[in-house]
């Protein structure tokens, strides 16, 4: 594998890291709590690095995508529960991503949102139909790099770097009431869920198999997960910090995905605004494709259908019908006129509930001497893996009460 | 692992994906059929399809699934198996075992062309 391939792989991971939920929760976290939730982003980013690296390693060594493992390790009953829960969670997430792109296109063009959602749906379906897997991943990942405008905008406003650095230390803002503490905890759980969405590992591990990873790809797998995701997470942290610096003093709560783009307009003018909206559009559209394909992968792997976009659409027909129907269903949810922000909230809630069932089989197989041999988890990967398993189980247990107590973070 | 080795049925075989001789996914081991030979139980065939979920799911879930996906069961004889690893690999094509029907039906709905 040459340097260009490695660089492209890392850049794709950076550009593909941010999705609608991270955009919304990063901007809201910054405006509500300053820099106090940066550490949660950092914590969750290490978690997704650990789990994605494992899923990529399993794909390369054991040639097993995640949902094959879930069915084999959890059995039919619990596997089916996980499948249904993840289908619901990914479908809501996909609808939120499509709704998010429609809002951004509406802001860019002024055209009605529903019309923009139809246009986006057509583009997304055409993309998967026409392009092979690698091109799909690369196109949206690289276009999503325009999101770097948020990091540039942050540098331009010259924020208090010391306060941002201090945000990486675990903390709870002083002086919060009980209600405030509960809402802070809700934001923490939502950020963990948004960064560690289960669809990311379904897509990542299936992608490894689509690209026929083998032992030689293990270093690039590790590099992509560590460097690519770390840089991608810095984009989310830039949005959070820009929001803390610009929106918090004005008591502006950026509840719409488009609001975050104002961070780039203030220091960079109209060009910054347009670039920010374009970056968000590509990143969120890429996430819509990932969530939809992740669902089709899950269904196909669970029931043993032929799957993958390395094959022509008619060579994996049930998989093709699945992703087209799932896109249409996600669009139907948006077309009901449901508030996209509510979709984002439900997406993070459902996802955090699915996380333990997704990551447990991964951890078990990654440590399995029989399947993974010399490439099974070492002490560090195992330690971190189980530590994060405890974190996501705690987040899953706390999610529903926190959601109900705060009316989805509203207060 | 060779088909003649001792296999832990649940841990080593049940719910594994099945690949045909061309490396295409063509089902999951949903259940196994056993036979008694020389005072031993041996696997006679793999059972594939929603009909094989009977007894593995609560009755209501099984009935619901059969209404949606049908109750078909396809038997894959044990001598059609080349090896068992992370997947069950067959010595024959999916069509030879009858594991191609649903995929073929779906294929008729998909237009050909336009894809790179």
Short mmCIF file of C-alpha atoms in Angstrom, two decimals:
data_model
loop_
_atom_site.label_atom_id
_atom_site.label_comp_id
_atom_site.label_asym_id
_atom_site.label_seq_id
_atom_site.Cartn_x
_atom_site.Cartn_y
_atom_site.Cartn_z
CA UNK A 1 0.00 0.00 0.00
CA UNK A 2 1.56 3.32 -1.03
CA UNK A 3 1.68 6.63 0.80
CA UNK A 4 -1.05 8.12 -1.40
CA UNK A 5 -3.45 5.30 -0.48
CA UNK A 6 -2.67 5.73 3.23
CA UNK A 7 -3.14 9.50 3.05
CA UNK A 8 -6.40 9.13 1.13
CA UNK A 9 -7.63 6.56 3.67
CA UNK A 10 -6.89 8.88 6.59
CA UNK A 11 -8.37 11.93 4.86
CA UNK A 12 -11.51 9.96 4.04
CA UNK A 13 -11.83 9.01 7.72
CA UNK A 14 -11.41 12.67 8.74
CA UNK A 15 -13.99 13.98 6.27
CA UNK A 16 -16.42 11.17 7.04
CA UNK A 17 -16.22 11.47 10.83
CA UNK A 18 -18.80 14.19 11.49
CA UNK A 19 -22.52 13.60 11.05
CA UNK A 20 -25.70 15.51 11.83
CA UNK A 21 -25.88 14.40 15.50
CA UNK A 22 -22.30 15.42 16.23
CA UNK A 23 -22.88 18.74 14.49
CA UNK A 24 -25.97 19.47 16.56
CA UNK A 25 -24.69 18.23 19.91
CA UNK A 26 -21.24 19.83 19.51
CA UNK A 27 -22.77 23.23 18.75
CA UNK A 28 -25.33 22.94 21.57
CA UNK A 29 -22.76 21.60 24.05
CA UNK A 30 -20.51 24.61 23.37
CA UNK A 31 -23.25 27.20 23.68
CA UNK A 32 -24.68 25.64 26.86
CA UNK A 33 -21.59 24.48 28.75
CA UNK A 34 -18.61 26.27 27.21
CA UNK A 35 -15.65 23.93 26.91
CA UNK A 36 -16.78 21.59 29.70
CA UNK A 37 -17.89 18.76 27.39
CA UNK A 38 -14.75 18.56 25.25
CA UNK A 39 -13.47 15.69 27.41
CA UNK A 40 -16.59 13.64 26.59
CA UNK A 41 -15.84 14.04 22.86
CA UNK A 42 -12.25 12.95 23.51
CA UNK A 43 -13.39 9.99 25.65
CA UNK A 44 -15.90 8.80 23.03
CA UNK A 45 -13.39 9.29 20.21
CA UNK A 46 -10.92 6.93 21.89
CA UNK A 47 -13.84 4.50 22.28
CA UNK A 48 -14.73 4.54 18.58
CA UNK A 49 -11.03 4.21 17.72
CA UNK A 50 -10.73 1.08 19.90
CA UNK A 51 -13.91 -0.55 18.61
CA UNK A 52 -13.41 0.33 14.93
CA UNK A 53 -9.81 -0.91 15.02
CA UNK A 54 -11.09 -4.22 16.40
CA UNK A 55 -13.85 -4.48 13.79
CA UNK A 56 -11.36 -3.69 10.99
CA UNK A 57 -8.86 -6.22 12.35
CA UNK A 58 -11.55 -8.90 12.53
CA UNK A 59 -12.59 -8.09 8.95
CA UNK A 60 -8.97 -8.38 7.79
CA UNK A 61 -8.03 -11.53 9.75
CA UNK A 62 -11.22 -13.56 10.25
CA UNK A 63 -13.06 -12.08 7.21
CA UNK A 64 -16.08 -11.60 9.44
CA UNK A 65 -18.30 -8.52 9.27
CA UNK A 66 -20.00 -7.38 12.48
CA UNK A 67 -23.50 -8.77 11.90
CA UNK A 68 -22.22 -12.26 11.08
CA UNK A 69 -20.54 -12.14 14.48
CA UNK A 70 -23.61 -10.81 16.24
CA UNK A 71 -25.76 -13.65 14.89
CA UNK A 72 -23.13 -16.33 15.57
CA UNK A 73 -22.11 -15.12 19.02
CA UNK A 74 -25.44 -13.87 20.42
CA UNK A 75 -27.61 -16.56 18.77
CA UNK A 76 -30.79 -16.16 16.75
CA UNK A 77 -33.06 -14.67 19.46
CA UNK A 78 -30.77 -12.00 20.92
CA UNK A 79 -29.27 -11.45 17.46
CA UNK A 80 -32.72 -10.73 16.05
CA UNK A 81 -33.42 -8.26 18.87
CA UNK A 82 -30.11 -6.52 18.08
CA UNK A 83 -30.93 -6.51 14.37
CA UNK A 84 -34.37 -4.95 14.86
CA UNK A 85 -33.06 -2.36 17.34
CA UNK A 86 -30.16 -1.39 15.08
CA UNK A 87 -32.42 -1.23 12.01
CA UNK A 88 -34.72 1.18 13.84
CA UNK A 89 -31.81 3.21 15.20
CA UNK A 90 -30.04 3.44 11.82
CA UNK A 91 -33.26 4.19 9.97
CA UNK A 92 -34.04 7.12 12.27
CA UNK A 93 -30.42 8.26 11.95
CA UNK A 94 -30.60 8.00 8.15
CA UNK A 95 -33.84 10.02 8.14
CA UNK A 96 -32.17 12.64 10.34
CA UNK A 97 -29.21 12.82 7.93
CA UNK A 98 -31.50 13.20 4.89
CA UNK A 99 -33.54 15.83 6.74
CA UNK A 100 -30.29 17.57 7.69
CA UNK A 101 -29.09 17.71 4.08
CA UNK A 102 -32.50 19.09 3.05
CA UNK A 103 -32.19 21.89 5.64
CA UNK A 104 -28.65 22.73 4.49
CA UNK A 105 -29.69 22.72 0.80
CA UNK A 106 -32.67 24.90 1.71
CA UNK A 107 -30.29 27.36 3.40
CA UNK A 108 -27.98 27.30 0.36
CA UNK A 109 -30.63 27.65 -2.34
CA UNK A 110 -33.81 28.92 -0.70
CA UNK A 111 -35.78 26.09 -2.36
CA UNK A 112 -38.46 24.25 -0.32
CA UNK A 113 -37.08 21.66 2.10
CA UNK A 114 -39.19 18.78 0.83
CA UNK A 115 -38.06 19.40 -2.75
CA UNK A 116 -34.43 19.44 -1.55
CA UNK A 117 -35.01 16.16 0.32
CA UNK A 118 -36.31 14.57 -2.92
CA UNK A 119 -33.30 15.90 -4.86
CA UNK A 120 -30.90 14.60 -2.21
CA UNK A 121 -32.58 11.20 -2.17
CA UNK A 122 -32.14 10.94 -5.96
CA UNK A 123 -28.45 11.91 -5.70
CA UNK A 124 -27.81 9.41 -2.89
CA UNK A 125 -29.50 6.52 -4.70
CA UNK A 126 -27.68 7.37 -7.95
CA UNK A 127 -24.36 7.53 -6.06
CA UNK A 128 -24.66 4.03 -4.63
CA UNK A 129 -26.04 2.61 -7.87
CA UNK A 130 -23.34 4.06 -10.11
CA UNK A 131 -20.16 4.15 -8.01
CA UNK A 132 -18.24 1.18 -6.60
CA UNK A 133 -17.65 1.08 -2.85
CA UNK A 134 -14.23 2.73 -2.72
CA UNK A 135 -15.37 5.69 -4.81
CA UNK A 136 -18.50 6.21 -2.71
CA UNK A 137 -16.44 6.26 0.48
CA UNK A 138 -13.71 8.45 -0.95
CA UNK A 139 -15.99 10.95 -2.74
CA UNK A 140 -18.04 11.94 0.29
CA UNK A 141 -15.15 11.58 2.76
CA UNK A 142 -12.88 13.87 0.77
CA UNK A 143 -15.64 16.41 0.01
CA UNK A 144 -16.46 16.40 3.73
CA UNK A 145 -12.95 17.73 4.36
CA UNK A 146 -14.36 21.17 3.49
CA UNK A 147 -15.48 21.02 7.15
CA UNK A 148 -11.90 22.07 7.97
CA UNK A 149 -13.29 25.58 7.52
CA UNK A 150 -14.59 25.26 11.12
CA UNK A 151 -11.06 24.69 12.43
CA UNK A 152 -9.77 27.64 10.34
CA UNK A 153 -12.61 29.85 11.63
CA UNK A 154 -11.74 28.87 15.21
CA UNK A 155 -8.09 29.86 14.70
CA UNK A 156 -9.20 33.17 13.20
CA UNK A 157 -11.27 34.17 16.23
CA UNK A 158 -8.28 33.41 18.45
CA UNK A 159 -10.13 31.62 21.28
CA UNK A 160 -8.69 31.10 24.78
CA UNK A 161 -6.55 28.07 23.90
CA UNK A 162 -5.79 27.40 27.56
CA UNK A 163 -9.49 27.05 28.34
CA UNK A 164 -9.96 24.70 25.36
CA UNK A 165 -7.02 22.57 26.53
CA UNK A 166 -8.52 22.52 30.05
CA UNK A 167 -11.73 21.16 28.49
CA UNK A 168 -9.93 17.86 27.83
CA UNK A 169 -9.78 17.26 31.61
CA UNK A 170 -12.91 15.43 32.91
CA UNK A 171 -15.08 17.96 34.74
CA UNK A 172 -18.59 19.08 35.60
CA UNK A 173 -19.27 22.84 35.36
CA UNK A 174 -19.50 24.36 38.86
CA UNK A 175 -22.76 25.80 40.17
CA UNK A 176 -25.19 23.60 38.24
CA UNK A 177 -28.57 22.91 39.88
CA UNK A 178 -29.80 19.29 40.11
CA UNK A 179 -31.77 19.84 36.90
CA UNK A 180 -28.70 21.36 35.29
CA UNK A 181 -26.59 18.36 36.32
CA UNK A 182 -29.15 15.98 34.81
CA UNK A 183 -29.17 17.95 31.54
CA UNK A 184 -25.34 18.01 31.51
CA UNK A 185 -25.36 14.22 31.97
CA UNK A 186 -27.87 13.89 29.10
CA UNK A 187 -25.55 15.85 26.82
CA UNK A 188 -22.66 13.60 27.90
CA UNK A 189 -24.60 10.43 27.04
CA UNK A 190 -25.82 11.93 23.74
CA UNK A 191 -22.26 12.83 22.71
CA UNK A 192 -21.00 9.32 23.54
CA UNK A 193 -23.83 7.90 21.44
CA UNK A 194 -23.31 10.35 18.55
CA UNK A 195 -19.57 9.66 18.35
CA UNK A 196 -19.86 5.88 18.85
CA UNK A 197 -22.93 5.27 16.64
CA UNK A 198 -23.20 1.51 15.95
CA UNK A 199 -23.62 2.13 12.21
CA UNK A 200 -20.01 3.31 12.11
CA UNK A 201 -18.60 -0.12 12.97
CA UNK A 202 -21.14 -1.95 10.78
CA UNK A 203 -20.06 0.25 7.87
CA UNK A 204 -16.36 0.22 8.69
CA UNK A 205 -16.05 -3.57 9.07
CA UNK A 206 -18.21 -4.29 6.03
CA UNK A 207 -16.10 -1.77 4.11
CA UNK A 208 -12.99 -3.73 5.08
CA UNK A 209 -14.52 -6.83 3.54
CA UNK A 210 -15.75 -4.89 0.48
CA UNK A 211 -12.15 -3.78 -0.07
CA UNK A 212 -10.85 -7.33 0.58
CA UNK A 213 -8.59 -6.37 3.49
CA UNK A 214 -5.97 -8.89 4.53
CA UNK A 215 -3.01 -9.01 6.92
CA UNK A 216 -1.15 -6.36 4.91
CA UNK A 217 -3.95 -3.87 5.65
CA UNK A 218 -3.68 -4.14 9.44
CA UNK A 219 -1.29 -1.16 9.79
CA UNK A 220 -3.51 1.11 7.66
CA UNK A 221 -6.53 -0.04 9.67
CA UNK A 222 -4.81 1.05 12.88
CA UNK A 223 -3.56 4.30 11.37
CA UNK A 224 -6.95 5.22 9.90
CA UNK A 225 -8.72 4.59 13.20
CA UNK A 226 -6.22 6.46 15.35
CA UNK A 227 -5.07 9.38 13.17
CA UNK A 228 -8.17 9.73 10.95
CA UNK A 229 -10.68 9.61 13.80
CA UNK A 230 -8.57 11.85 16.05
CA UNK A 231 -8.39 14.53 13.36
CA UNK A 232 -12.09 14.05 12.57
CA UNK A 233 -12.93 14.51 16.22
CA UNK A 234 -10.93 17.75 16.28
CA UNK A 235 -13.43 19.10 13.72
CA UNK A 236 -16.28 18.35 16.16
CA UNK A 237 -14.28 19.95 18.98
CA UNK A 238 -13.69 23.00 16.74
CA UNK A 239 -17.45 23.35 16.30
CA UNK A 240 -17.98 23.01 20.05
CA UNK A 241 -15.26 25.56 20.82
CA UNK A 242 -16.46 28.03 18.17
CA UNK A 243 -19.94 27.74 19.60
CA UNK A 244 -18.63 28.30 23.16
CA UNK A 245 -16.74 31.38 22.02
CA UNK A 246 -19.36 32.96 19.75
CA UNK A 247 -22.83 31.70 20.75
CA UNK A 248 -22.54 31.22 24.52
CA UNK A 249 -21.93 34.92 25.39
CA UNK A 250 -24.99 35.88 23.29
CA UNK A 251 -27.12 33.10 24.87
CA UNK A 252 -27.78 31.69 21.38
CA UNK A 253 -28.78 28.00 21.41
CA UNK A 254 -27.92 26.66 17.93
CA UNK A 255 -30.73 24.12 17.65
CA UNK A 256 -30.74 23.89 13.84
CA UNK A 257 -27.90 22.18 11.96
CA UNK A 258 -27.43 25.30 9.84
CA UNK A 259 -26.76 27.50 12.89
CA UNK A 260 -23.28 26.03 13.33
CA UNK A 261 -22.27 27.45 9.93
CA UNK A 262 -22.57 30.98 11.36
CA UNK A 263 -19.35 30.26 13.26
CA UNK A 264 -17.49 30.41 9.95
CA UNK A 265 -19.37 33.46 8.68
CA UNK A 266 -18.44 35.68 11.60
CA UNK A 267 -14.66 35.56 11.01
CA UNK A 268 -14.62 34.70 7.28
CA UNK A 269 -17.68 36.37 5.80
CA UNK A 270 -19.94 34.95 3.11
CA UNK A 271 -17.23 32.63 1.74
CA UNK A 272 -16.84 31.05 5.17
CA UNK A 273 -20.59 30.58 5.49
CA UNK A 274 -20.94 28.90 2.07
CA UNK A 275 -17.89 26.67 2.67
CA UNK A 276 -19.21 25.66 6.09
CA UNK A 277 -22.63 24.79 4.64
CA UNK A 278 -21.03 22.83 1.77
CA UNK A 279 -18.75 20.94 4.16
CA UNK A 280 -21.73 20.09 6.36
CA UNK A 281 -23.74 19.03 3.30
CA UNK A 282 -21.08 16.58 2.08
CA UNK A 283 -20.36 15.22 5.57
CA UNK A 284 -24.04 14.67 6.38
CA UNK A 285 -24.81 13.22 2.91
CA UNK A 286 -21.91 10.79 3.40
CA UNK A 287 -23.35 9.81 6.78
CA UNK A 288 -26.77 9.22 5.13
CA UNK A 289 -25.13 6.76 2.75
CA UNK A 290 -23.24 5.08 5.59
CA UNK A 291 -26.36 4.63 7.73
CA UNK A 292 -28.41 3.27 4.84
CA UNK A 293 -25.70 0.88 3.68
CA UNK A 294 -25.02 -0.15 7.29
CA UNK A 295 -28.67 -1.23 7.55
CA UNK A 296 -28.54 -3.14 4.27
CA UNK A 297 -25.27 -4.80 5.35
CA UNK A 298 -26.84 -5.80 8.67
CA UNK A 299 -29.89 -7.38 7.04
CA UNK A 300 -27.85 -9.19 4.40
CA UNK A 301 -25.26 -10.48 6.87
CA UNK A 302 -27.88 -11.59 9.39
CA UNK A 303 -29.85 -13.61 6.81
CA UNK A 304 -26.88 -14.75 4.70
CA UNK A 305 -27.68 -12.83 1.49
CA UNK A 306 -25.08 -11.92 -1.07
CA UNK A 307 -24.00 -8.36 -0.25
CA UNK A 308 -21.63 -5.55 -1.06
CA UNK A 309 -21.20 -2.71 -3.48
CA UNK A 310 -18.02 -4.27 -4.86
CA UNK A 311 -20.61 -6.33 -6.77
CA UNK A 312 -22.93 -4.83 -9.38
CA UNK A 313 -26.40 -4.04 -7.96
CA UNK A 314 -27.99 -7.00 -9.80
CA UNK A 315 -25.31 -9.38 -8.51
CA UNK A 316 -26.47 -8.82 -4.91
CA UNK A 317 -30.19 -8.26 -5.61
CA UNK A 318 -31.70 -8.60 -2.12
CA UNK A 319 -29.02 -6.30 -0.72
CA UNK A 320 -29.79 -3.76 -3.49
CA UNK A 321 -33.53 -3.90 -2.86
CA UNK A 322 -32.84 -3.48 0.87
CA UNK A 323 -30.81 -0.27 0.56
CA UNK A 324 -33.23 1.28 -1.93
CA UNK A 325 -36.23 0.50 0.29
CA UNK A 326 -34.41 1.76 3.38
CA UNK A 327 -33.63 5.06 1.65
CA UNK A 328 -37.30 5.38 0.61
CA UNK A 329 -38.44 4.62 4.17
CA UNK A 330 -36.04 7.19 5.61
CA UNK A 331 -37.34 9.74 3.09
CA UNK A 332 -40.95 8.85 4.01
CA UNK A 333 -40.15 9.69 7.64
CA UNK A 334 -38.77 13.11 6.59
CA UNK A 335 -41.78 13.68 4.29
CA UNK A 336 -44.17 13.38 7.26
CA UNK A 337 -42.82 16.78 8.30
CA UNK A 338 -41.38 15.51 11.58
CA UNK A 339 -38.89 17.91 13.21
CA UNK A 340 -35.37 16.87 12.15
CA UNK A 341 -34.03 17.79 15.60
CA UNK A 342 -36.44 15.34 17.25
CA UNK A 343 -35.15 12.70 14.84
CA UNK A 344 -31.59 13.47 15.92
CA UNK A 345 -32.58 13.07 19.57
CA UNK A 346 -34.34 9.75 18.95
CA UNK A 347 -31.40 8.56 16.84
CA UNK A 348 -28.89 9.05 19.66
CA UNK A 349 -31.30 7.52 22.19
CA UNK A 350 -31.93 4.33 20.18
CA UNK A 351 -28.27 4.04 19.20
CA UNK A 352 -26.93 4.11 22.73
CA UNK A 353 -29.32 1.27 23.61
CA UNK A 354 -27.90 -0.85 20.76
CA UNK A 355 -24.24 -0.10 21.54
CA UNK A 356 -23.61 -2.86 24.16
CA UNK A 357 -25.19 -5.54 21.94
CA UNK A 358 -23.02 -4.39 19.03
CA UNK A 359 -19.73 -4.17 20.86
CA UNK A 360 -19.95 -7.32 23.03
CA UNK A 361 -19.58 -9.82 20.12
CA UNK A 362 -16.76 -7.67 18.72
CA UNK A 363 -14.86 -7.84 22.00
CA UNK A 364 -15.42 -11.58 22.31
CA UNK A 365 -14.20 -12.37 18.81
CA UNK A 366 -11.28 -9.93 18.85
CA UNK A 367 -9.95 -11.81 21.90
CA UNK A 368 -10.63 -15.27 20.44
CA UNK A 369 -7.39 -17.23 20.06
CA UNK A 370 -9.00 -19.70 17.64
CA UNK A 371 -10.19 -17.07 15.14
CA UNK A 372 -7.67 -14.26 15.54
CA UNK A 373 -4.49 -16.22 16.48
CA UNK A 374 -1.50 -13.83 16.64
CA UNK A 375 -3.76 -10.87 15.88
CA UNK A 376 -6.09 -11.31 18.86
CA UNK A 377 -6.44 -8.43 21.31
CA UNK A 378 -3.39 -7.61 23.37
CA UNK A 379 -3.62 -6.40 26.95
CA UNK A 380 -4.11 -2.75 25.94
CA UNK A 381 -6.86 -3.42 23.38
CA UNK A 382 -8.61 -5.83 25.75
CA UNK A 383 -8.35 -3.47 28.72
CA UNK A 384 -9.61 -0.50 26.75
CA UNK A 385 -12.29 -2.60 25.07
CA UNK A 386 -13.80 -3.81 28.37
CA UNK A 387 -13.43 -0.37 29.95
CA UNK A 388 -15.44 1.13 27.10
CA UNK A 389 -17.94 -1.69 27.32
CA UNK A 390 -18.61 -0.65 30.93
CA UNK A 391 -18.90 3.00 29.81
CA UNK A 392 -21.46 2.23 27.08
CA UNK A 393 -23.47 -0.09 29.33
CA UNK A 394 -23.64 2.73 31.91
CA UNK A 395 -24.62 5.19 29.14
CA UNK A 396 -27.29 2.79 27.83
CA UNK A 397 -28.77 2.30 31.32
CA UNK A 398 -28.83 6.06 31.97
CA UNK A 399 -30.06 7.11 28.51
CA UNK A 400 -33.83 6.59 28.80
CA UNK A 401 -34.24 8.13 32.30
CA UNK A 402 -32.10 11.11 31.27
CA UNK A 403 -34.05 11.52 28.02
CA UNK A 404 -37.37 11.49 29.89
CA UNK A 405 -36.19 13.73 32.74
CA UNK A 406 -34.83 16.38 30.35
CA UNK A 407 -37.48 16.02 27.59
CA UNK A 408 -34.69 15.17 25.18
CA UNK A 409 -32.26 17.77 26.50
CA UNK A 410 -34.78 20.62 26.40
CA UNK A 411 -34.54 21.24 30.12
CA UNK B 1 -11.68 -27.56 10.33
CA UNK B 2 -12.64 -30.51 8.10
CA UNK B 3 -16.23 -31.84 7.98
CA UNK B 4 -14.93 -35.12 9.48
CA UNK B 5 -13.62 -33.43 12.63
CA UNK B 6 -15.65 -33.23 15.83
CA UNK B 7 -17.61 -29.99 15.84
CA UNK B 8 -19.36 -28.20 18.69
CA UNK B 9 -22.73 -27.79 17.02
CA UNK B 10 -23.86 -24.57 18.66
CA UNK B 11 -20.50 -22.86 19.09
CA UNK B 12 -18.92 -24.04 15.85
CA UNK B 13 -21.69 -24.39 13.30
CA UNK B 14 -25.06 -22.86 14.16
CA UNK B 15 -25.66 -19.36 12.74
CA UNK B 16 -22.54 -19.39 10.57
CA UNK B 17 -22.81 -17.87 7.09
CA UNK B 18 -22.64 -20.27 4.12
CA UNK B 19 -20.43 -19.56 1.10
CA UNK B 20 -20.79 -21.52 -2.12
CA UNK B 21 -17.90 -22.76 -4.27
CA UNK B 22 -17.73 -19.37 -6.02
CA UNK B 23 -17.36 -17.55 -2.68
CA UNK B 24 -20.88 -16.11 -2.75
CA UNK B 25 -22.98 -15.82 0.42
CA UNK B 26 -26.00 -18.10 0.05
CA UNK B 27 -27.53 -18.51 3.51
CA UNK B 28 -26.98 -19.07 7.23
CA UNK B 29 -26.93 -22.35 9.14
CA UNK B 30 -30.34 -21.97 10.77
CA UNK B 31 -30.51 -25.51 12.16
CA UNK B 32 -28.94 -28.93 11.67
CA UNK B 33 -30.42 -32.35 10.92
CA UNK B 34 -28.85 -35.23 12.86
CA UNK B 35 -28.77 -38.97 12.23
CA UNK B 36 -27.69 -41.87 14.42
CA UNK B 37 -24.86 -43.98 13.05
CA UNK B 38 -22.61 -46.42 14.97
CA UNK B 39 -24.11 -45.26 18.29
CA UNK B 40 -23.11 -41.70 17.47
CA UNK B 41 -25.09 -38.69 16.41
CA UNK B 42 -23.82 -37.23 13.16
CA UNK B 43 -24.81 -34.15 11.23
CA UNK B 44 -26.78 -35.26 8.16
CA UNK B 45 -27.62 -31.87 6.70
CA UNK B 46 -27.68 -28.16 7.34
CA UNK B 47 -31.12 -26.57 7.36
CA UNK B 48 -31.43 -23.12 5.83
CA UNK B 49 -34.44 -20.83 5.68
CA UNK B 50 -37.01 -19.24 7.99
CA UNK B 51 -38.88 -22.55 8.42
CA UNK B 52 -35.85 -23.82 10.35
CA UNK B 53 -36.35 -21.16 13.04
CA UNK B 54 -39.11 -23.30 14.66
CA UNK B 55 -38.10 -23.96 18.24
CA UNK B 56 -35.40 -21.30 18.14
CA UNK B 57 -37.80 -18.37 18.40
CA UNK B 58 -40.95 -17.84 20.49
CA UNK B 59 -44.00 -19.18 18.62
CA UNK B 60 -45.45 -15.73 17.96
CA UNK B 61 -42.16 -14.46 16.50
CA UNK B 62 -41.76 -17.60 14.38
CA UNK B 63 -45.31 -17.28 13.00
CA UNK B 64 -44.84 -13.58 12.27
CA UNK B 65 -41.54 -14.19 10.49
CA UNK B 66 -43.02 -17.02 8.42
CA UNK B 67 -45.87 -14.74 7.34
CA UNK B 68 -43.33 -12.18 6.11
CA UNK B 69 -40.59 -14.42 4.73
CA UNK B 70 -42.35 -17.77 4.17
CA UNK B 71 -41.65 -21.09 5.90
CA UNK B 72 -39.27 -22.60 3.37
CA UNK B 73 -36.45 -24.92 4.51
CA UNK B 74 -33.57 -25.93 2.24
CA UNK B 75 -31.48 -28.99 3.18
CA UNK B 76 -27.78 -28.86 2.41
CA UNK B 77 -26.29 -32.38 2.65
CA UNK B 78 -23.24 -32.67 4.92
CA UNK B 79 -21.16 -34.16 2.08
CA UNK B 80 -21.55 -30.87 0.16
CA UNK B 81 -19.37 -29.14 2.77
CA UNK B 82 -15.71 -28.52 2.10
CA UNK B 83 -14.69 -26.90 5.40
CA UNK B 84 -15.99 -25.02 8.43
CA UNK B 85 -14.10 -21.88 9.46
CA UNK B 86 -15.65 -18.48 10.15
CA UNK B 87 -18.12 -19.62 7.49
CA UNK B 88 -19.32 -22.93 6.08
CA UNK B 89 -17.77 -23.36 2.64
CA UNK B 90 -19.56 -25.60 0.13
CA UNK B 91 -18.04 -27.82 -2.55
CA UNK B 92 -20.90 -26.94 -4.91
CA UNK B 93 -22.71 -23.87 -6.25
CA UNK B 94 -25.69 -22.32 -4.44
CA UNK B 95 -27.94 -23.42 -7.30
CA UNK B 96 -26.95 -27.10 -6.85
CA UNK B 97 -28.18 -26.99 -3.24
CA UNK B 98 -31.30 -24.97 -4.01
CA UNK B 99 -30.00 -21.94 -2.12
CA UNK B 100 -30.38 -19.61 -5.12
CA UNK B 101 -34.15 -19.23 -5.44
CA UNK B 102 -34.82 -16.09 -3.38
CA UNK B 103 -31.78 -14.32 -4.82
CA UNK B 104 -32.90 -15.23 -8.36
CA UNK B 105 -36.44 -13.98 -7.70
CA UNK B 106 -35.09 -10.67 -6.41
CA UNK B 107 -32.68 -10.40 -9.37
CA UNK B 108 -35.62 -10.25 -11.77
CA UNK B 109 -36.70 -6.96 -10.12
CA UNK B 110 -33.38 -5.20 -10.61
CA UNK B 111 -32.62 -3.41 -13.89
CA UNK B 112 -29.16 -4.08 -15.35
CA UNK B 113 -26.93 -1.25 -16.35
CA UNK B 114 -25.62 2.09 -15.20
CA UNK B 115 -23.28 0.72 -12.52
CA UNK B 116 -19.49 0.95 -12.53
#
